[in-house]
PDB file of C-alpha atoms and ligand atoms in Angstrom:
ATOM      1  CA  MET A   5    -235.991  -2.607 275.423  1.00 49.00           C
ATOM      2  CA  LYS A   6    -238.987  -4.166 273.036  1.00 55.00           C
ATOM      3  CA  PRO A   7    -241.602  -4.802 276.121  1.00 54.00           C
ATOM      4  CA  LEU A   8    -240.740  -1.227 277.318  1.00 55.00           C
ATOM      5  CA  ILE A   9    -241.551  -0.031 273.774  1.00 54.00           C
ATOM      6  CA  LEU A  10    -244.879  -2.027 273.836  1.00 51.00           C
ATOM      7  CA  THR A  11    -245.783  -0.889 277.305  1.00 50.00           C
ATOM      8  CA  LEU A  12    -245.372   2.952 276.369  1.00 50.00           C
ATOM      9  CA  LEU A  13    -247.241   2.279 273.114  1.00 51.00           C
ATOM     10  CA  LEU A  14    -250.167   0.559 275.162  1.00 50.00           C
ATOM     11  CA  GLY A  15    -250.172   3.163 277.408  1.00 48.00           C
ATOM     12  CA  LEU A  16    -250.713   5.877 274.828  1.00 49.00           C
ATOM     13  CA  ALA A  17    -253.314   3.596 273.134  1.00 45.00           C
ATOM     14  CA  LEU A  18    -255.546   2.896 276.050  1.00 47.00           C
ATOM     15  CA  PRO A  19    -257.396   6.141 277.075  1.00 44.00           C
ATOM     16  CA  ALA A  20    -258.998   5.903 273.572  1.00 42.00           C
ATOM     17  CA  PHE A  21    -261.193   2.990 274.597  1.00 47.00           C
ATOM     18  CA  ALA A  22    -260.776   2.463 278.476  1.00 56.00           C
ATOM     19  CA  ASP A  23    -263.465   3.684 280.940  1.00 75.00           C
ATOM     20  CA  ARG A  24    -261.280   6.621 281.633  1.00 87.00           C
ATOM     21  CA  MET A  25    -261.115   9.463 279.171  1.00 89.00           C
ATOM     22  CA  PRO A  26    -259.799  12.636 281.164  1.00 89.00           C
ATOM     23  CA  PRO A  27    -260.276  15.760 278.979  1.00 90.00           C
ATOM     24  CA  PRO A  28    -256.902  16.717 277.548  1.00 93.00           C
ATOM     25  CA  ALA A  29    -254.595  18.819 279.380  1.00 90.00           C
ATOM     26  CA  ASN A  30    -254.594  21.470 276.481  1.00 90.00           C
ATOM     27  CA  THR A  31    -258.423  22.119 276.675  1.00 96.00           C
ATOM     28  CA  PRO A  32    -258.789  25.633 275.567  1.00 97.00           C
ATOM     29  CA  ALA A  33    -261.131  27.634 277.947  1.00 97.00           C
ATOM     30  CA  SER A  34    -263.376  28.503 275.014  1.00 98.00           C
ATOM     31  CA  TYR A  35    -264.310  24.860 274.850  1.00 98.00           C
ATOM     32  CA  LYS A  36    -265.681  24.739 278.352  1.00 96.00           C
ATOM     33  CA  ALA A  37    -267.122  28.319 278.202  1.00 98.00           C
ATOM     34  CA  GLU A  38    -268.913  27.762 274.786  1.00 98.00           C
ATOM     35  CA  CYS A  39    -269.718  23.967 275.011  1.00 98.00           C
ATOM     36  CA  SER A  40    -270.722  23.110 278.404  1.00 97.00           C
ATOM     37  CA  SER A  41    -273.610  25.376 279.110  1.00 96.00           C
ATOM     38  CA  CYS A  42    -276.562  23.106 277.678  1.00 97.00           C
ATOM     39  CA  HIS A  43    -274.810  19.739 278.238  1.00 97.00           C
ATOM     40  CA  MET A  44    -271.342  18.559 279.379  1.00 97.00           C
ATOM     41  CA  ALA A  45    -268.200  19.359 277.382  1.00 97.00           C
ATOM     42  CA  PHE A  46    -267.914  16.154 275.688  1.00 98.00           C
ATOM     43  CA  GLN A  47    -264.482  14.416 275.362  1.00 97.00           C
ATOM     44  CA  PRO A  48    -263.033  14.830 272.057  1.00 98.00           C
ATOM     45  CA  ALA A  49    -262.375  11.226 271.617  1.00 96.00           C
ATOM     46  CA  LEU A  50    -266.136  10.448 271.688  1.00 97.00           C
ATOM     47  CA  LEU A  51    -266.208  11.574 267.962  1.00 98.00           C
ATOM     48  CA  THR A  52    -264.030  11.515 264.903  1.00 98.00           C
ATOM     49  CA  ALA A  53    -262.297  14.434 263.621  1.00 98.00           C
ATOM     50  CA  ASN A  54    -264.702  14.489 260.626  1.00 98.00           C
ATOM     51  CA  ASP A  55    -267.798  14.498 262.755  1.00 98.00           C
ATOM     52  CA  TRP A  56    -266.530  17.183 264.999  1.00 98.00           C
ATOM     53  CA  ARG A  57    -265.921  19.223 261.851  1.00 98.00           C
ATOM     54  CA  LYS A  58    -269.526  18.666 260.718  1.00 98.00           C
ATOM     55  CA  THR A  59    -270.724  19.602 264.298  1.00 98.00           C
ATOM     56  CA  MET A  60    -268.721  22.781 264.309  1.00 98.00           C
ATOM     57  CA  ASN A  61    -269.808  23.655 260.816  1.00 98.00           C
ATOM     58  CA  GLY A  62    -273.534  23.382 261.943  1.00 98.00           C
ATOM     59  CA  LEU A  63    -273.699  25.372 265.159  1.00 98.00           C
ATOM     60  CA  LYS A  64    -276.291  27.712 263.527  1.00 98.00           C
ATOM     61  CA  ASP A  65    -278.955  24.945 263.603  1.00 98.00           C
ATOM     62  CA  HIS A  66    -277.469  22.541 266.535  1.00 98.00           C
ATOM     63  CA  PHE A  67    -280.062  20.047 267.426  1.00 98.00           C
ATOM     64  CA  GLY A  68    -282.785  23.099 267.441  1.00 98.00           C
ATOM     65  CA  THR A  69    -280.733  25.526 269.060  1.00 98.00           C
ATOM     66  CA  ASP A  70    -278.340  28.087 268.060  1.00 98.00           C
ATOM     67  CA  ALA A  71    -274.716  27.417 269.393  1.00 98.00           C
ATOM     68  CA  THR A  72    -272.659  29.709 267.101  1.00 98.00           C
ATOM     69  CA  VAL A  73    -269.555  31.317 268.404  1.00 98.00           C
ATOM     70  CA  ASP A  74    -267.294  33.791 266.996  1.00 98.00           C
ATOM     71  CA  MET A  75    -264.688  33.073 264.539  1.00 98.00           C
ATOM     72  CA  PRO A  76    -261.459  32.876 266.661  1.00 98.00           C
ATOM     73  CA  LYS A  77    -263.255  30.562 268.932  1.00 98.00           C
ATOM     74  CA  GLN A  78    -264.726  28.418 266.262  1.00 98.00           C
ATOM     75  CA  GLN A  79    -261.395  27.848 264.873  1.00 98.00           C
ATOM     76  CA  GLU A  80    -259.769  27.153 268.358  1.00 98.00           C
ATOM     77  CA  ILE A  81    -262.428  24.796 269.333  1.00 98.00           C
ATOM     78  CA  THR A  82    -262.371  23.041 265.922  1.00 98.00           C
ATOM     79  CA  SER A  83    -258.642  22.533 265.836  1.00 98.00           C
ATOM     80  CA  PHE A  84    -258.645  21.340 269.513  1.00 98.00           C
ATOM     81  CA  LEU A  85    -261.481  18.878 268.757  1.00 98.00           C
ATOM     82  CA  GLU A  86    -259.790  17.549 265.661  1.00 98.00           C
ATOM     83  CA  ARG A  87    -256.384  17.152 267.262  1.00 97.00           C
ATOM     84  CA  ASN A  88    -257.923  14.984 270.087  1.00 97.00           C
ATOM     85  CA  ALA A  89    -260.446  13.383 268.175  1.00 97.00           C
ATOM     86  CA  GLY A  90    -261.412   9.589 268.235  1.00 97.00           C
ATOM     87  CA  ASP A  91    -260.578   6.950 265.559  1.00 96.00           C
ATOM     88  CA  ILE A  92    -263.240   5.815 263.028  1.00 96.00           C
ATOM     89  CA  SER A  93    -262.196   2.127 263.317  1.00 96.00           C
ATOM     90  CA  LYS A  94    -263.203   2.190 267.117  1.00 95.00           C
ATOM     91  CA  LEU A  95    -265.972   4.791 267.007  1.00 96.00           C
ATOM     92  CA  GLY A  96    -268.055   3.749 263.799  1.00 95.00           C
ATOM     93  CA  SER A  97    -270.339   6.066 261.778  1.00 96.00           C
ATOM     94  CA  ALA A  98    -272.014   8.787 264.167  1.00 98.00           C
ATOM     95  CA  GLY A  99    -275.061   9.582 261.516  1.00 97.00           C
ATOM     96  CA  GLU A 100    -276.205  12.720 260.446  1.00 96.00           C
ATOM     97  CA  PRO A 101    -276.122  15.175 262.183  1.00 97.00           C
ATOM     98  CA  PRO A 102    -273.355  13.287 264.204  1.00 98.00           C
ATOM     99  CA  ARG A 103    -274.253  12.034 267.771  1.00 98.00           C
ATOM    100  CA  ILE A 104    -271.779  10.346 270.207  1.00 98.00           C
ATOM    101  CA  THR A 105    -274.937   8.450 271.026  1.00 98.00           C
ATOM    102  CA  GLN A 106    -275.417   6.964 267.487  1.00 97.00           C
ATOM    103  CA  THR A 107    -271.604   5.521 267.040  1.00 98.00           C
ATOM    104  CA  ALA A 108    -271.415   1.813 267.203  1.00 97.00           C
ATOM    105  CA  ARG A 109    -269.250   2.213 270.092  1.00 96.00           C
ATOM    106  CA  PHE A 110    -271.630   3.921 272.228  1.00 97.00           C
ATOM    107  CA  ILE A 111    -274.295   1.438 271.204  1.00 97.00           C
ATOM    108  CA  ARG A 112    -272.257  -1.518 271.891  1.00 96.00           C
ATOM    109  CA  LYS A 113    -271.256  -0.149 275.207  1.00 95.00           C
ATOM    110  CA  HIS A 114    -274.875   0.557 276.413  1.00 96.00           C
ATOM    111  CA  ARG A 115    -276.631  -2.268 274.742  1.00 95.00           C
ATOM    112  CA  GLU A 116    -277.452  -3.982 278.020  1.00 94.00           C
ATOM    113  CA  ILE A 117    -279.438  -0.976 279.215  1.00 95.00           C
ATOM    114  CA  PRO A 118    -283.313  -1.351 279.070  1.00 93.00           C
ATOM    115  CA  VAL A 119    -284.874   1.014 276.351  1.00 90.00           C
ATOM    116  CA  LYS A 120    -287.047   2.587 279.156  1.00 91.00           C
ATOM    117  CA  TYR A 121    -284.380   4.012 280.767  1.00 92.00           C
ATOM    118  CA  TRP A 122    -283.208   6.509 277.965  1.00 90.00           C
ATOM    119  CA  LYS A 123    -286.847   8.258 278.526  1.00 87.00           C
ATOM    120  CA  ASP A 124    -286.604   7.856 282.258  1.00 92.00           C
ATOM    121  CA  PRO A 125    -287.328  11.655 283.727  1.00 93.00           C
ATOM    122  CA  ARG A 126    -283.865  11.078 285.809  1.00 92.00           C
ATOM    123  CA  ILE A 127    -282.082  10.637 282.519  1.00 94.00           C
ATOM    124  CA  LYS A 128    -284.275  12.148 279.583  1.00 92.00           C
ATOM    125  CA  SER A 129    -281.669  11.728 276.864  1.00 94.00           C
ATOM    126  CA  ALA A 130    -278.940   9.239 275.969  1.00 96.00           C
ATOM    127  CA  ALA A 131    -276.781  12.447 275.542  1.00 96.00           C
ATOM    128  CA  ASN A 132    -277.070  13.125 279.295  1.00 96.00           C
ATOM    129  CA  CYS A 133    -274.116  11.163 280.185  1.00 97.00           C
ATOM    130  CA  GLU A 134    -273.883  12.887 283.776  1.00 96.00           C
ATOM    131  CA  ALA A 135    -277.375  11.351 284.676  1.00 96.00           C
ATOM    132  CA  CYS A 136    -275.866   7.968 285.006  1.00 96.00           C
ATOM    133  CA  HIS A 137    -271.967   8.486 284.860  1.00 96.00           C
ATOM    134  CA  ARG A 138    -271.233  10.695 288.279  1.00 94.00           C
ATOM    135  CA  GLY A 139    -267.725  11.424 286.808  1.00 95.00           C
ATOM    136  CA  ALA A 140    -268.482  11.925 283.033  1.00 96.00           C
ATOM    137  CA  ALA A 141    -267.107  15.389 282.953  1.00 94.00           C
ATOM    138  CA  GLU A 142    -263.813  14.252 284.303  1.00 93.00           C
ATOM    139  CA  GLY A 143    -264.069  11.393 281.769  1.00 94.00           C
ATOM    140  CA  ASN A 144    -264.591   8.777 284.229  1.00 95.00           C
ATOM    141  CA  TYR A 145    -267.040   6.070 282.853  1.00 95.00           C
ATOM    142  CA  SER A 146    -266.264   3.237 285.249  1.00 93.00           C
ATOM    143  CA  GLU A 147    -269.076   0.845 286.112  1.00 88.00           C
ATOM    144  CA  ARG A 148    -268.494   1.706 289.856  1.00 89.00           C
ATOM    145  CA  ASP A 149    -269.483   5.241 289.344  1.00 92.00           C
ATOM    146  CA  ILE A 150    -273.013   4.684 287.800  1.00 94.00           C
ATOM    147  CA  LEU A 151    -275.560   7.046 289.530  1.00 93.00           C
ATOM    148  CA  ILE A 152    -278.749   4.740 288.782  1.00 90.00           C
ATOM    149  CA  PRO A 153    -278.886   2.135 291.279  1.00 88.00           C
ATOM    150  CA  GLU A 154    -280.616  -0.289 289.026  1.00 89.00           C
ATOM    151  CA  LEU A 155    -278.102  -0.010 286.397  1.00 90.00           C
ATOM    152  CA  ARG A 156    -275.013  -0.601 288.519  1.00 85.00           C
TER     153      ARG A 156
HETATM  154  C1  LIG B   8    -277.767  26.477 273.363  1.00 81.58           C
HETATM  155  C2  LIG B   8    -277.322  25.121 273.911  1.00 81.58           C
HETATM  156  C3  LIG B   8    -276.221  24.411 273.324  1.00 81.58           C
HETATM  157  C4  LIG B   8    -274.849  24.868 273.324  1.00 81.58           C
HETATM  158  C5  LIG B   8    -274.348  26.156 273.560  1.00 81.58           C
HETATM  159  C6  LIG B   8    -274.165  23.629 272.755  1.00 81.58           C
HETATM  160  N1  LIG B   8    -274.873  22.483 272.496  1.00 81.58           N
HETATM  161 FE1  LIG B   8    -274.526  20.624 271.889  1.00 81.58          FE
HETATM  162  N2  LIG B   8    -276.259  19.954 272.073  1.00 81.58           N
HETATM  163  C7  LIG B   8    -277.368  20.943 272.496  1.00 81.58           C
HETATM  164  C8  LIG B   8    -278.522  20.031 272.305  1.00 81.58           C
HETATM  165  C9  LIG B   8    -279.922  20.375 272.756  1.00 81.58           C
HETATM  166  C10 LIG B   8    -278.322  18.674 272.008  1.00 81.58           C
HETATM  167  C11 LIG B   8    -279.001  17.614 271.730  1.00 81.58           C
HETATM  168  C12 LIG B   8    -279.362  16.884 273.111  1.00 81.58           C
HETATM  169  C13 LIG B   8    -280.215  15.715 273.232  1.00 81.58           C
HETATM  170  O1  LIG B   8    -280.629  14.996 272.222  1.00 81.58           O
HETATM  171  O2  LIG B   8    -280.368  15.397 274.285  1.00 81.58           O
HETATM  172  C14 LIG B   8    -276.880  18.879 271.667  1.00 81.58           C
HETATM  173  C15 LIG B   8    -276.084  17.837 271.312  1.00 81.58           C
HETATM  174  C16 LIG B   8    -274.649  17.870 271.052  1.00 81.58           C
HETATM  175  C17 LIG B   8    -273.986  16.712 270.568  1.00 81.58           C
HETATM  176  C18 LIG B   8    -274.590  15.189 270.151  1.00 81.58           C
HETATM  177  C19 LIG B   8    -274.773  14.574 271.587  1.00 81.58           C
HETATM  178  C20 LIG B   8    -275.455  13.071 271.152  1.00 81.58           C
HETATM  179  O3  LIG B   8    -274.722  12.218 271.169  1.00 81.58           O
HETATM  180  O4  LIG B   8    -276.613  12.909 271.109  1.00 81.58           O
HETATM  181  C21 LIG B   8    -272.682  17.017 270.327  1.00 81.58           C
HETATM  182  C22 LIG B   8    -271.586  16.279 269.901  1.00 81.58           C
HETATM  183  C23 LIG B   8    -272.567  18.351 270.750  1.00 81.58           C
HETATM  184  N3  LIG B   8    -274.045  18.846 270.911  1.00 81.58           N
HETATM  185  C24 LIG B   8    -271.397  19.192 270.735  1.00 81.58           C
HETATM  186  C25 LIG B   8    -271.325  20.485 271.133  1.00 81.58           C
HETATM  187  C26 LIG B   8    -270.447  21.412 270.981  1.00 81.58           C
HETATM  188  C27 LIG B   8    -268.999  21.043 270.435  1.00 81.58           C
HETATM  189  C28 LIG B   8    -270.645  22.742 271.409  1.00 81.58           C
HETATM  190  C29 LIG B   8    -269.774  24.103 271.520  1.00 81.58           C
HETATM  191  C30 LIG B   8    -269.504  24.527 270.114  1.00 81.58           C
HETATM  192  C31 LIG B   8    -272.018  22.682 271.737  1.00 81.58           C
HETATM  193  N4  LIG B   8    -272.446  21.311 271.620  1.00 81.58           N
HETATM  194  C32 LIG B   8    -272.790  23.559 272.251  1.00 81.58           C
HETATM  195  C33 LIG B   8    -277.490  22.135 272.716  1.00 81.58           C
HETATM  196  C34 LIG B   8    -276.273  23.070 272.888  1.00 81.58           C
HETATM  197  C1  LIG B   9    -278.976   5.410 281.175  1.00 81.58           C
HETATM  198  C2  LIG B   9    -277.781   5.733 281.946  1.00 81.58           C
HETATM  199  C3  LIG B   9    -276.529   6.089 280.958  1.00 81.58           C
HETATM  200  C4  LIG B   9    -276.310   6.959 280.077  1.00 81.58           C
HETATM  201  C5  LIG B   9    -277.220   8.359 280.084  1.00 81.58           C
HETATM  202  C6  LIG B   9    -274.966   6.836 279.633  1.00 81.58           C
HETATM  203  N1  LIG B   9    -274.493   6.004 279.899  1.00 81.58           N
HETATM  204 FE1  LIG B   9    -272.576   5.104 279.564  1.00 81.58          FE
HETATM  205  N2  LIG B   9    -272.793   3.479 280.662  1.00 81.58           N
HETATM  206  C7  LIG B   9    -273.928   3.310 281.606  1.00 81.58           C
HETATM  207  C8  LIG B   9    -273.933   2.033 282.266  1.00 81.58           C
HETATM  208  C9  LIG B   9    -274.878   1.204 283.049  1.00 81.58           C
HETATM  209  C10 LIG B   9    -272.441   1.515 281.554  1.00 81.58           C
HETATM  210  C11 LIG B   9    -271.892   0.173 282.092  1.00 81.58           C
HETATM  211  C12 LIG B   9    -271.904  -0.904 281.046  1.00 81.58           C
HETATM  212  C13 LIG B   9    -270.994  -1.990 281.538  1.00 81.58           C
HETATM  213  O1  LIG B   9    -269.946  -1.535 282.042  1.00 81.58           O
HETATM  214  O2  LIG B   9    -271.410  -3.096 281.334  1.00 81.58           O
HETATM  215  C14 LIG B   9    -271.958   2.491 280.637  1.00 81.58           C
HETATM  216  C15 LIG B   9    -270.853   2.404 280.141  1.00 81.58           C
HETATM  217  C16 LIG B   9    -269.902   3.279 279.441  1.00 81.58           C
HETATM  218  C17 LIG B   9    -268.677   3.357 278.919  1.00 81.58           C
HETATM  219  C18 LIG B   9    -267.752   2.222 278.837  1.00 81.58           C
HETATM  220  C19 LIG B   9    -267.015   2.130 280.270  1.00 81.58           C
HETATM  221  C20 LIG B   9    -266.145   0.895 280.137  1.00 81.58           C
HETATM  222  O3  LIG B   9    -265.930   0.376 281.305  1.00 81.58           O
HETATM  223  O4  LIG B   9    -265.796   0.485 279.067  1.00 81.58           O
HETATM  224  C21 LIG B   9    -268.610   4.608 278.250  1.00 81.58           C
HETATM  225  C22 LIG B   9    -267.157   4.825 277.621  1.00 81.58           C
HETATM  226  C23 LIG B   9    -269.638   5.274 278.340  1.00 81.58           C
HETATM  227  N3  LIG B   9    -270.662   4.522 279.250  1.00 81.58           N
HETATM  228  C24 LIG B   9    -269.778   6.456 277.833  1.00 81.58           C
HETATM  229  C25 LIG B   9    -271.128   7.272 277.925  1.00 81.58           C
HETATM  230  C26 LIG B   9    -271.144   8.702 277.369  1.00 81.58           C
HETATM  231  C27 LIG B   9    -270.029   9.484 276.721  1.00 81.58           C
HETATM  232  C28 LIG B   9    -272.370   9.074 277.538  1.00 81.58           C
HETATM  233  C29 LIG B   9    -273.189  10.201 277.070  1.00 81.58           C
HETATM  234  C30 LIG B   9    -272.877  10.720 275.749  1.00 81.58           C
HETATM  235  C31 LIG B   9    -273.342   7.894 278.265  1.00 81.58           C
HETATM  236  N4  LIG B   9    -272.056   6.949 278.695  1.00 81.58           N
HETATM  237  C32 LIG B   9    -274.544   7.952 278.741  1.00 81.58           C
HETATM  238  C33 LIG B   9    -275.065   3.928 281.550  1.00 81.58           C
HETATM  239  C34 LIG B   9    -275.094   5.419 280.953  1.00 81.58           C
END
């Protein structure tokens, strides 16, 4: 009985920090429609609920763009992100305005990548996950699916 419960608990906890982070099955269509035109639809587990709330409250000036959505979608997307958000103890602070790429977890996972790659014309920005992770949109961050040959 005990080992079974442990296995179940581990199974539930694992996706939060493994290299597989599939988008939640209950992802509303509005999230994809409104949040994946300029960059990929980031998995909710990549930021804390508090940082998603800040992001969603600041869409009017979103990294130099206007990414506002209508009120029903604003509420739907915010509550989806909050419900599926990551844990502060694993992610760490995301800075102001919140950036996935500023979390301690992101920095730790990428610390072996030479600085020049973040500005490489093939990549342009650390937030451009799909430039390096072929399966990022499906939540696949496995080492085996890195597109840049020198980084494999
Ligand atoms: C009009 C274009 C546009 C839309 C629409 C948009 N974003 Fe962004 N987003 C940006 C830009 C530009 C950046 C900065 C990217 C960079 O630094 O490379 C960004 C960055 C982000 C980041 C920080 C990434 C990082 O770690 O550096 C998050 C989180 C984010 N967006 C969430 C969202 C969410 C949630 C939505 C939907 C409500 C959304 N975005 C819609 C343009 C957009
Ligand atoms: C410059 C290329 C590059 C970009 C851009 C990039 N990554 Fe990575 N990422 C890597 C490499 C290379 C590794 C493998 C490091 C290792 O496993 O030693 C990695 C590892 C990871 C891991 C850990 C996988 C594991 O096995 O634990 C996660 C999660 C991750 N990246 C998420 C992201 C997210 C989310 C973004 C965008 C916000 C992103 N990465 C942007 C290159 C990149």
